[in-house]
C-alpha atoms as one frame of an Amber mdcrd trajectory, in Angstrom:
protein
   4.185 -24.295  -2.467   1.606 -21.496  -2.210   0.978 -18.584  -4.489   3.460
 -15.720  -4.267   2.124 -12.854  -2.149   2.012  -9.566  -4.068   1.620  -5.877
  -3.316   0.999  -2.989  -5.678   1.102   0.746  -4.995  -1.330   3.240  -6.511
  -0.785   6.989  -6.179  -3.161   9.923  -6.037  -2.847  12.912  -8.343  -0.163
  14.561  -6.219  -1.830  17.878  -5.416   0.020  18.175  -2.086   3.690  19.000
  -2.854   4.573  18.972   0.862   3.870  15.255   1.145   6.639  12.906   0.010
   4.621  10.070  -1.505   7.723   8.526  -3.080   9.477   8.188   0.288   6.412
   6.491   1.747   6.208   4.168  -1.266   9.859   3.224  -0.756   9.129   2.466
   2.914   6.142   0.300   1.951   8.173  -1.557  -0.684  10.940  -2.251   1.831
   8.389  -3.563   4.341   6.920  -5.816   1.667  10.266  -7.249   0.598  11.306
  -7.829   4.212   8.200  -9.995   4.569   8.803 -11.926   1.335   6.081 -10.074
  -0.568   6.704  -9.272  -4.234   6.054  -5.685  -5.301   4.369  -5.579  -8.711
   3.615  -2.688 -11.057   0.962  -4.361 -13.209  -1.891  -6.743 -12.572  -4.054
  -7.570  -9.588  -2.189  -7.757  -6.258  -3.113  -9.479  -3.027  -2.713  -6.121
  -1.287  -3.231  -2.742  -2.922  -1.677   0.226  -1.121  -3.223   3.531  -2.169
  -0.972   6.460  -1.254  -2.785   9.793  -1.092  -1.364  13.167  -0.125  -4.473
  14.430   1.641  -7.706  13.271   3.247  -9.605  13.614  -0.058  -8.018  10.287
  -1.093  -8.800  10.952  -4.764  -6.867   8.016  -6.239  -9.102   5.770  -8.339
  -8.669   2.186  -7.170 -11.974   0.802  -8.463 -10.252  -1.319 -11.147  -8.638
  -3.461  -8.462 -10.258  -6.507  -6.926  -7.652  -6.983  -4.209  -8.759  -8.763
  -1.104  -7.052  -6.034   0.926  -6.904  -2.330   0.117  -4.919  -0.071   2.427
  -5.428   3.696   2.125  -2.459   5.727   3.373  -3.280   9.416   3.534  -0.305
  10.544   5.584   3.141   9.257   6.413   2.423   8.646  10.103   4.211   5.340
  10.779   2.010   4.752  13.818  -1.315   5.289  12.072  -4.090   2.680  11.968
  -3.733   1.891   8.257   0.063   1.535   8.516  -0.433  -0.905  11.406  -2.973
  -2.798   9.295  -0.495  -2.920   6.418   2.193  -4.343   8.702  -0.210  -7.054
   9.840  -1.220  -7.878   6.258   2.371  -8.129   5.102   3.312 -10.452   7.930
   0.164 -12.606   7.601   0.421 -15.934   5.870  -2.771 -15.622   3.848  -2.741
 -11.851   3.050  -6.494 -11.641   3.692  -7.822  -8.181   4.541
């Protein structure tokens, strides 16, 4: 049996109070679980999702060596990065 696929969420500083980062994180976690991906809160994931409230994307993700890093800067469910995340979560190898 292969290694368990994992996803971790990293947040920005939260300077944009009009952006519901928590709701987006809950959506991402649900997508992950639906695809059999374990959501972790510590350690190095296969996929790192960085949720930022604005285009500055100030979250520091340099400590992560994930093969796939997805930057979500808005909650547009049809955006390019959200589509990429869907593909990564449904992929067998989780490669970026």
